[in-house]
PDB file of C-alpha atoms in Angstrom:
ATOM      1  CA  UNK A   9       0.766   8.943  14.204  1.00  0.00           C
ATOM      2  CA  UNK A  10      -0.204   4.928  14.808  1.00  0.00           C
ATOM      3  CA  UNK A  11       2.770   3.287  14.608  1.00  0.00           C
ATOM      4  CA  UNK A  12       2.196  -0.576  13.106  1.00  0.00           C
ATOM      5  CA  UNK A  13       4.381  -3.434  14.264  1.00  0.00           C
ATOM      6  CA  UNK A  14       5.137  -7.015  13.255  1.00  0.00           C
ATOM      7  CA  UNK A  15       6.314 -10.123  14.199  1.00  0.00           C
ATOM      8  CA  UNK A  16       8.128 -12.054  13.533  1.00  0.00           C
ATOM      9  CA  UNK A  17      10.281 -10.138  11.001  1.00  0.00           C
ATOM     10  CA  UNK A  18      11.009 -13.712   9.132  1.00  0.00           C
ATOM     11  CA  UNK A  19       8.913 -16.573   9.406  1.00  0.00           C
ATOM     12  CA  UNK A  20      10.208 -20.286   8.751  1.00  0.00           C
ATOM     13  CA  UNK A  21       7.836 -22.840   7.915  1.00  0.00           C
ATOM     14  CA  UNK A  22       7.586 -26.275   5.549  1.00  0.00           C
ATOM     15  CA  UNK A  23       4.627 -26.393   2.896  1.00  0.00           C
ATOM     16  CA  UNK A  24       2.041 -27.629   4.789  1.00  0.00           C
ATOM     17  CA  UNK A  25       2.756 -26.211   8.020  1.00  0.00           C
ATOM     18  CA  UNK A  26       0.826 -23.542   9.568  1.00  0.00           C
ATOM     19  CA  UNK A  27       1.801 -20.298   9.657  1.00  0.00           C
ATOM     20  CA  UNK A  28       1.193 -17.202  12.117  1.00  0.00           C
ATOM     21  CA  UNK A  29       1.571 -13.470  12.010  1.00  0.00           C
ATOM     22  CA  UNK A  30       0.995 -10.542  13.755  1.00  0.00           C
ATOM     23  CA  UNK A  31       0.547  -6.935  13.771  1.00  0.00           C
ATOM     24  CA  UNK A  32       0.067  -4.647  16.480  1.00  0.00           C
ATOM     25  CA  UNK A  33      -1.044  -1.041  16.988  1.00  0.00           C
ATOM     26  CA  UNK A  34       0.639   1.745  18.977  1.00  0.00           C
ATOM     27  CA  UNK A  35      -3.316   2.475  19.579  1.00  0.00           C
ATOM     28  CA  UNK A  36      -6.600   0.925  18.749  1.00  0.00           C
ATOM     29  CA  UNK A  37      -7.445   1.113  14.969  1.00  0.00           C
ATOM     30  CA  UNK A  38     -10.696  -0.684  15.829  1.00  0.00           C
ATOM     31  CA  UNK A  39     -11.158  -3.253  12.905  1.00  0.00           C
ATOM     32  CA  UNK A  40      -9.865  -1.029  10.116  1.00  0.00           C
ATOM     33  CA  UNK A  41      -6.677  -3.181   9.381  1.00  0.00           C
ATOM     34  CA  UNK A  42      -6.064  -4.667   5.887  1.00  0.00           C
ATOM     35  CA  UNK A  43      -2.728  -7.320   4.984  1.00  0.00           C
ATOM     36  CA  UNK A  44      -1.038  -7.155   1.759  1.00  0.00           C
ATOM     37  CA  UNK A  45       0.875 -10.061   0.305  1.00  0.00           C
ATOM     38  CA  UNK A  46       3.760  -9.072  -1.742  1.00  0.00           C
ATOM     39  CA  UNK A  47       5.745 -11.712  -4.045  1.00  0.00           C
ATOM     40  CA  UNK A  48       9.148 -10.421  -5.440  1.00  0.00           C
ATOM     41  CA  UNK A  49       9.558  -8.104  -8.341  1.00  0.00           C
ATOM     42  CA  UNK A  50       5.815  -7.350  -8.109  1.00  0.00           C
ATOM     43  CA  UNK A  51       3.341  -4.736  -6.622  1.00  0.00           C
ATOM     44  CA  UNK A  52       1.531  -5.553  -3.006  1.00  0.00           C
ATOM     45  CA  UNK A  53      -1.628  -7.249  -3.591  1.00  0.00           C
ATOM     46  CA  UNK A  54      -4.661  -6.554  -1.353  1.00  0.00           C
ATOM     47  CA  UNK A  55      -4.698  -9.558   0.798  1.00  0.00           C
ATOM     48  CA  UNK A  56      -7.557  -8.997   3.627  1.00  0.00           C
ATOM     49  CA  UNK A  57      -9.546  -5.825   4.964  1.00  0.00           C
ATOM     50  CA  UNK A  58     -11.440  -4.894   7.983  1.00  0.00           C
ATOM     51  CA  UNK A  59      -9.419  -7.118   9.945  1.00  0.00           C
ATOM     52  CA  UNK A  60     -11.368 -10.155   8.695  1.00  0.00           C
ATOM     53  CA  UNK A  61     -12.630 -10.222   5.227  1.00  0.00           C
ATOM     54  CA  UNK A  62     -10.892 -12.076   2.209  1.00  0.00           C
ATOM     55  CA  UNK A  63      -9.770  -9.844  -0.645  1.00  0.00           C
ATOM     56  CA  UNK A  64     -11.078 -11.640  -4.102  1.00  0.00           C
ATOM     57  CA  UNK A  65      -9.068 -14.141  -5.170  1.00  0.00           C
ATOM     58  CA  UNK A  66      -7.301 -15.512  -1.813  1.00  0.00           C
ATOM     59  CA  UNK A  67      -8.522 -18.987  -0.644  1.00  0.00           C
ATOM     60  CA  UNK A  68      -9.640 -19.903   2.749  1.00  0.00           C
ATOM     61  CA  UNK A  69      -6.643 -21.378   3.916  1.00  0.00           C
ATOM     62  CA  UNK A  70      -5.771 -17.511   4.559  1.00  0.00           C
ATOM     63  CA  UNK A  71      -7.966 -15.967   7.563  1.00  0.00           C
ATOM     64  CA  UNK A  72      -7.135 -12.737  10.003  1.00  0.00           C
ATOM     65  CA  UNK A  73      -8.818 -11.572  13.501  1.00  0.00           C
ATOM     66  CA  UNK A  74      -8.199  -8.928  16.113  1.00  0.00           C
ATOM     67  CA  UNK A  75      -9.887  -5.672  16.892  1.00  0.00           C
ATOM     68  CA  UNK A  76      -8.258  -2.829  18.589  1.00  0.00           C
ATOM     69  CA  UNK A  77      -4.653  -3.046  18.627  1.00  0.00           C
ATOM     70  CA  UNK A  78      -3.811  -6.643  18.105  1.00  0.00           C
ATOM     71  CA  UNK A  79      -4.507  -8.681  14.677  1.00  0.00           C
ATOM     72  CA  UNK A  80      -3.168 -12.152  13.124  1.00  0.00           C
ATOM     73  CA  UNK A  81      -2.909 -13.488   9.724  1.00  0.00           C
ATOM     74  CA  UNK A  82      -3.266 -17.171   9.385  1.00  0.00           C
ATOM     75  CA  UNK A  83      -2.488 -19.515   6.941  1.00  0.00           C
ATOM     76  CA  UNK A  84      -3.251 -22.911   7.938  1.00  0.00           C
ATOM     77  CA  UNK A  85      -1.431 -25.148   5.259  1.00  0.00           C
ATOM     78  CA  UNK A  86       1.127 -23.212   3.255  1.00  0.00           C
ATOM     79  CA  UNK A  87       1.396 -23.745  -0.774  1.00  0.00           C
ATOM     80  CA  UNK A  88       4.714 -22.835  -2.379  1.00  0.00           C
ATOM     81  CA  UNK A  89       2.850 -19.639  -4.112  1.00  0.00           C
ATOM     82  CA  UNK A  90       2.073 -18.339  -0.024  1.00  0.00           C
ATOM     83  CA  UNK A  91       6.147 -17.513   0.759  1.00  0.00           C
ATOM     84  CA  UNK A  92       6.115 -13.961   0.470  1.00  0.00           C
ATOM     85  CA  UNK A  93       6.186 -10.803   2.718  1.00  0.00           C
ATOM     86  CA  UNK A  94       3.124  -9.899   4.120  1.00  0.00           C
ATOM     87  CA  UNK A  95       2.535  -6.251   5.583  1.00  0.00           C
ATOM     88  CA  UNK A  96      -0.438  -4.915   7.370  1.00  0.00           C
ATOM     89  CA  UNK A  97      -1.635  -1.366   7.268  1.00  0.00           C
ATOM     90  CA  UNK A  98      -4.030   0.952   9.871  1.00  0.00           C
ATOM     91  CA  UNK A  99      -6.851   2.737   7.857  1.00  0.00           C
ATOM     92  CA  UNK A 100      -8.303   4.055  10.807  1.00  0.00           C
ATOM     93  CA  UNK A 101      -6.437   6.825  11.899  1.00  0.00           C
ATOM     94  CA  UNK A 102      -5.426   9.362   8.825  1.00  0.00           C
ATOM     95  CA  UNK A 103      -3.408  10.895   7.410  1.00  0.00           C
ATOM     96  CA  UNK A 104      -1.188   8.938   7.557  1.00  0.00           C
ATOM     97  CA  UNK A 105      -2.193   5.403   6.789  1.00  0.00           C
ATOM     98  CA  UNK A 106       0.416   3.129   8.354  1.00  0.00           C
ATOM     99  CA  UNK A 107       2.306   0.237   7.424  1.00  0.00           C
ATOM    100  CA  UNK A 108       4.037  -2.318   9.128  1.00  0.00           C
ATOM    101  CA  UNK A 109       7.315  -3.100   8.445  1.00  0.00           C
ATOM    102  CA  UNK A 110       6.728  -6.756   6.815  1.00  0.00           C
ATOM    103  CA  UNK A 111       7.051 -10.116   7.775  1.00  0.00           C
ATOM    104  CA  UNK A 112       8.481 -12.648   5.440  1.00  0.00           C
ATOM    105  CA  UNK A 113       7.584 -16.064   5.009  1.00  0.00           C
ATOM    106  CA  UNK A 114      10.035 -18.369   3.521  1.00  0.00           C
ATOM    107  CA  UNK A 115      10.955 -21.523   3.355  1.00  0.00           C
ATOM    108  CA  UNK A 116      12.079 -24.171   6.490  1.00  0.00           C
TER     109      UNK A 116
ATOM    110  CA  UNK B  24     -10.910  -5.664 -14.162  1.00  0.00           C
ATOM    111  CA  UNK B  25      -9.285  -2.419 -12.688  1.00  0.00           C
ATOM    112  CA  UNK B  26      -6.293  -1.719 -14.272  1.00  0.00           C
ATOM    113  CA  UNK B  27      -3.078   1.175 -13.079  1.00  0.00           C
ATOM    114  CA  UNK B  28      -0.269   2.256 -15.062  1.00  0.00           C
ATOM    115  CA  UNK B  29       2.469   4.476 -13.600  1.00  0.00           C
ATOM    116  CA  UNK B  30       4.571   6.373 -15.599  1.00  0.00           C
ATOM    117  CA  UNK B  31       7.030   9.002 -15.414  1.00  0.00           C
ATOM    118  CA  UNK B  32       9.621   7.366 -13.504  1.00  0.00           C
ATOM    119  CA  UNK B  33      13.665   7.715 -13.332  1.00  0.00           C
ATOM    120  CA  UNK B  34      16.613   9.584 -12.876  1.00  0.00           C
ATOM    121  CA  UNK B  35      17.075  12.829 -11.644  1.00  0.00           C
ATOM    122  CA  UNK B  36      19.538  14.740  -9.745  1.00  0.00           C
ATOM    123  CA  UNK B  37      18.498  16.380  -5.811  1.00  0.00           C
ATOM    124  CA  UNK B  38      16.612  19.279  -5.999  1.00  0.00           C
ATOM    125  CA  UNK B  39      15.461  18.648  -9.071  1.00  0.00           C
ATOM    126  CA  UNK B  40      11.443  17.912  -9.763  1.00  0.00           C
ATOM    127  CA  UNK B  41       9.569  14.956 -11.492  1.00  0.00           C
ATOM    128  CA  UNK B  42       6.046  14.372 -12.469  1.00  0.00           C
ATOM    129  CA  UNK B  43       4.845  11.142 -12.086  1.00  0.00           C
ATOM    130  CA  UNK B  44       1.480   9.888 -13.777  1.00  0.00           C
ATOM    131  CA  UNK B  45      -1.422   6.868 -13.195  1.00  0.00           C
ATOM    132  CA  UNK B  46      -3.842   6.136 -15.954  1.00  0.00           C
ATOM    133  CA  UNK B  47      -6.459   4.034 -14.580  1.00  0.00           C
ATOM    134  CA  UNK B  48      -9.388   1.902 -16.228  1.00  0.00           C
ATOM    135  CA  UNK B  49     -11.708  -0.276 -15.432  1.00  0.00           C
ATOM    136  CA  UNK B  50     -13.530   1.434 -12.859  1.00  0.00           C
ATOM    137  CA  UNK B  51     -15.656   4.847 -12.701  1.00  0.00           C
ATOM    138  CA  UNK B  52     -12.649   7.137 -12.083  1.00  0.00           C
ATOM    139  CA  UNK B  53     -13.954  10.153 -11.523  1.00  0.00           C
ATOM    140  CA  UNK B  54     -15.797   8.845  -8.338  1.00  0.00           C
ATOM    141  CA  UNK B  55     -12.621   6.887  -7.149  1.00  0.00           C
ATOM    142  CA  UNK B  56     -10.522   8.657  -4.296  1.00  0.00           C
ATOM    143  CA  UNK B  57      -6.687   7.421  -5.037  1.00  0.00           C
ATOM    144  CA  UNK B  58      -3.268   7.070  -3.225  1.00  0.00           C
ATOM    145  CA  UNK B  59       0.174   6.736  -3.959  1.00  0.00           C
ATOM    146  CA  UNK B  60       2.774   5.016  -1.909  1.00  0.00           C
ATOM    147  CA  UNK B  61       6.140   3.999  -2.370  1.00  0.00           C
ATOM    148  CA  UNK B  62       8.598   1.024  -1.485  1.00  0.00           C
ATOM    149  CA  UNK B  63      12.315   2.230  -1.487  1.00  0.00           C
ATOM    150  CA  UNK B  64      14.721  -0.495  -2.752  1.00  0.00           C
ATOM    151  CA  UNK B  65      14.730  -3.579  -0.166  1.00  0.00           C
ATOM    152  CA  UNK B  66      12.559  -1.733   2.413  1.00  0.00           C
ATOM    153  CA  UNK B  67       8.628  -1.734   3.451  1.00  0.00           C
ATOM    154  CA  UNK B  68       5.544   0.381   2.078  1.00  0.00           C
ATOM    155  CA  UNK B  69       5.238   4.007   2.603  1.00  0.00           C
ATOM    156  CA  UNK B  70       2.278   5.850   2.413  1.00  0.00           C
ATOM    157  CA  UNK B  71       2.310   8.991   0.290  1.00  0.00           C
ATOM    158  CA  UNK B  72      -0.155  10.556  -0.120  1.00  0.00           C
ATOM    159  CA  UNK B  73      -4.377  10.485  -1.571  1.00  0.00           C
ATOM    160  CA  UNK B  74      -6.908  12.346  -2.995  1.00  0.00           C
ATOM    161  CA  UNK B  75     -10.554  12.406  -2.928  1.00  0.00           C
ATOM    162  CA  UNK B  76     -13.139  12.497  -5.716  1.00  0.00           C
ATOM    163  CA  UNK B  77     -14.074  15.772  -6.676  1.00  0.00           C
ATOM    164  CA  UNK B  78     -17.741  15.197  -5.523  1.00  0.00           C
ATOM    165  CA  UNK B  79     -16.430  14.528  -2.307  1.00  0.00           C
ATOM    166  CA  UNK B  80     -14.547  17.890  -2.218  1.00  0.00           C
ATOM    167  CA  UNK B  81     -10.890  16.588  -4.011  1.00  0.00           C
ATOM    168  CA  UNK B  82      -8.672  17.031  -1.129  1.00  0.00           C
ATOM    169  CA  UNK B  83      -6.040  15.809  -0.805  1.00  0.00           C
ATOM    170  CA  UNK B  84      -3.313  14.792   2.717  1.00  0.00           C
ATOM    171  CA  UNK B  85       0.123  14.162   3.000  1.00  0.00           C
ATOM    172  CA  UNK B  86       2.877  11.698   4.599  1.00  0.00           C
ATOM    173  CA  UNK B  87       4.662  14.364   6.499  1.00  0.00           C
ATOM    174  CA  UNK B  88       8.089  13.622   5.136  1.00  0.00           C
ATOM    175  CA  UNK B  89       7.059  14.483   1.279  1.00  0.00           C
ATOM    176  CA  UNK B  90       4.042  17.445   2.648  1.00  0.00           C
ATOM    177  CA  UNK B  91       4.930  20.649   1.195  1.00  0.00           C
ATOM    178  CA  UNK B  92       7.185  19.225  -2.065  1.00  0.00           C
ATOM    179  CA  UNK B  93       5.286  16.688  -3.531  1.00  0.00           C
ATOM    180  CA  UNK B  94       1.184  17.480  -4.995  1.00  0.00           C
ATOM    181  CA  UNK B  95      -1.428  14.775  -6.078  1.00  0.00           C
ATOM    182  CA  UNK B  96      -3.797  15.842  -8.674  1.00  0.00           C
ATOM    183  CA  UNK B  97      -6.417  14.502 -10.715  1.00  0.00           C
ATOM    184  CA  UNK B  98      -7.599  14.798 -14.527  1.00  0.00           C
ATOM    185  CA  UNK B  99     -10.777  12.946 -14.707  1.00  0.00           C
ATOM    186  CA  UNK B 100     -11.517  13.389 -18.282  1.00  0.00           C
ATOM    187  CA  UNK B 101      -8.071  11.489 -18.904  1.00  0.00           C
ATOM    188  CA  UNK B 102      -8.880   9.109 -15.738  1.00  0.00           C
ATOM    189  CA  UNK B 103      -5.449  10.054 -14.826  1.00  0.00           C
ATOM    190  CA  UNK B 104      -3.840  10.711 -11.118  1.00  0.00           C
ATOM    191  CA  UNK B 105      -0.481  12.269 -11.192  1.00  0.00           C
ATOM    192  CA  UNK B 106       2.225  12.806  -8.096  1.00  0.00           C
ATOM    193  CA  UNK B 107       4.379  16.453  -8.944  1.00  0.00           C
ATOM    194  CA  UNK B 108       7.232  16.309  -6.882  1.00  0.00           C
ATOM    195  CA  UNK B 109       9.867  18.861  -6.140  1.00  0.00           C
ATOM    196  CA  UNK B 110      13.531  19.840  -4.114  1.00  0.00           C
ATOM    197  CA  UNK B 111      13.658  15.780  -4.671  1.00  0.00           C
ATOM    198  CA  UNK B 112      16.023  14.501  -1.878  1.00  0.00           C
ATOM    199  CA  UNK B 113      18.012  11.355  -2.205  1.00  0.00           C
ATOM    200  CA  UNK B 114      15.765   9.703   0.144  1.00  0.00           C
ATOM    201  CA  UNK B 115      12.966  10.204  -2.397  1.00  0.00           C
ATOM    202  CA  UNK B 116      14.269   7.186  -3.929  1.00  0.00           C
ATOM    203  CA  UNK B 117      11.705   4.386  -4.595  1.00  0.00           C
ATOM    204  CA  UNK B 118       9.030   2.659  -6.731  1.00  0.00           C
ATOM    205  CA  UNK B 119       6.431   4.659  -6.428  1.00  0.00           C
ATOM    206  CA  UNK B 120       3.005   2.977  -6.852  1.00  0.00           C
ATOM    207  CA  UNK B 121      -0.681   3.969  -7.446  1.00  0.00           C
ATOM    208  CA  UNK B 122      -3.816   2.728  -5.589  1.00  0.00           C
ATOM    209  CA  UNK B 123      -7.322   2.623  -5.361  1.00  0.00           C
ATOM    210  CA  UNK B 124      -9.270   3.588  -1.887  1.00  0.00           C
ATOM    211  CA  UNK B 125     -11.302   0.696  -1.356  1.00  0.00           C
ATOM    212  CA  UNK B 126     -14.509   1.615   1.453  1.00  0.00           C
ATOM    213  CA  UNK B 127     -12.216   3.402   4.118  1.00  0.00           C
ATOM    214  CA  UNK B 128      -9.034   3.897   1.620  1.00  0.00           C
ATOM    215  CA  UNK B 129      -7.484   0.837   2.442  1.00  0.00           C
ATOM    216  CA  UNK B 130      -5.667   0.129  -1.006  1.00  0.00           C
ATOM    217  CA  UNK B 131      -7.518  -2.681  -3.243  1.00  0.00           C
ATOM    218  CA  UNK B 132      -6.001  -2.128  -6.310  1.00  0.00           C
ATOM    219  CA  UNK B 133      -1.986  -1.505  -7.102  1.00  0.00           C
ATOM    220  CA  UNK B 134      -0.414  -0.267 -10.312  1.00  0.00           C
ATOM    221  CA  UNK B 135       2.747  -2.259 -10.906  1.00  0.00           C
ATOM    222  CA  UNK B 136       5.138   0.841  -9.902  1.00  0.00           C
ATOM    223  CA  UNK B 137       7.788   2.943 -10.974  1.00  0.00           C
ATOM    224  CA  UNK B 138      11.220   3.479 -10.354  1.00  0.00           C
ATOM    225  CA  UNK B 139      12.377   6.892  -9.134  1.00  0.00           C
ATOM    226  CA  UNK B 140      15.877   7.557  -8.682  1.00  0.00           C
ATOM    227  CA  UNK B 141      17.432  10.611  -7.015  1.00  0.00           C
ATOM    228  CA  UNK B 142      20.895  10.811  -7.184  1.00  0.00           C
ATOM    229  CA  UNK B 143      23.799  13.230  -8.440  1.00  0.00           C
TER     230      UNK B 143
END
């Protein structure tokens, strides 16, 4: 089984700033690795897939690279609706399909 | 616009069995390969389970903690998914939530969950 990790755990950062997370892979998932943003009290929302490619609906400011085992999720100038917990998840390598554990991004 | 309803959610004792249900619209169902996965309270995703289309064979895999007690299945004339589970341990506990398979089943569209309890 891949195991998925992130970091930080908890992210700190002022509207505006930018912010920076990662996932890595116990073993290369290639560039099948999607992020889900998830707000309180609702359902994960597909956020980006194949490592790189916006989900409909997300703006620019979001963007994600890697291949292999290491990816990052950008967001270069954080709006109040961006603070949420953001997971990413192997589709490469199945059953199962692995999630990360989360990182949360709240406010500095 | 794609649209997921759970159903079948809440209380029920260890050991005991509950039948959990996903009517979807908004998209050719019978065509669309599904998941379920599951967030228990104040913890990350978990995986469950999916299903193919029946043109593609129906299959279905398992998260190896639920394999053997829980069973996905499909009724395409009702463009329903539904997740039977069994021997329900207290570690079951969670919102459990339906999902599309986007091209290579990542999950690109969520139901908005529900809320399975397992406890005596």
């Amino acid at each position: 089984e891949i195991v998925m990790t992130q970091s930080p755990a908890t992210l700190s950062v002022s509207p505006g700033e930018r912010a920076t997370l990662s996932c890595r892979a116990s073993q290369s998932v290639s560039g099948n690795l999607a992020w889900y943003q998830q707000k309180p009290g609702q359902a994960p929302r597909l956020l980006m897939y194949g490592a790189s490619t916006r989900a409909t609906g997300f703006p620019a400011r979001f963007s994600g690279s890697g291949s292999g085992t290491e990816f990052t999720l950008t967001i270069s100038s954080l709006q109040s609706e961006d603070f949420a917990v953001y997971y990413c998840q192997q589709y490469n390598n199945w059953p199962p399909f692995t999630f990360g554990p989360g990182t949360k991004v709240d406010i500095k | 616009e794609v649209q997921l309803v759970e159903s079948g959610g809440g209380l029920v004792k260890p050991g005991g069995s509950l039948r959990l249900s996903c009517a979807a619209s908004g998209l050719t169902f019978s065509y669309a390969w599904m998941n379920w996965a599951r967030q228990a309270p104040g913890k990350g995703l978990e995986w469950v389970g999916r299903i193919k289309s029946i043109p593609d064979g129906g299959t279905t895999d398992y998260a190896a903690p639920v394999k053997g007690r829980f069973t996905i299945s499909r009724d395409d004339s009702k463009s329903t998914l539904y997740l039977q589970m069994n021997s329900l341990k207290t570690e079951d506990t969670a919102v459990y939530y339906c999902t599309t398979c986007g091209a290579d089943c990542y999950s690109d569209y969520w139901g908005q969950g529900t809320l399975v309890t397992v406890s005596s």
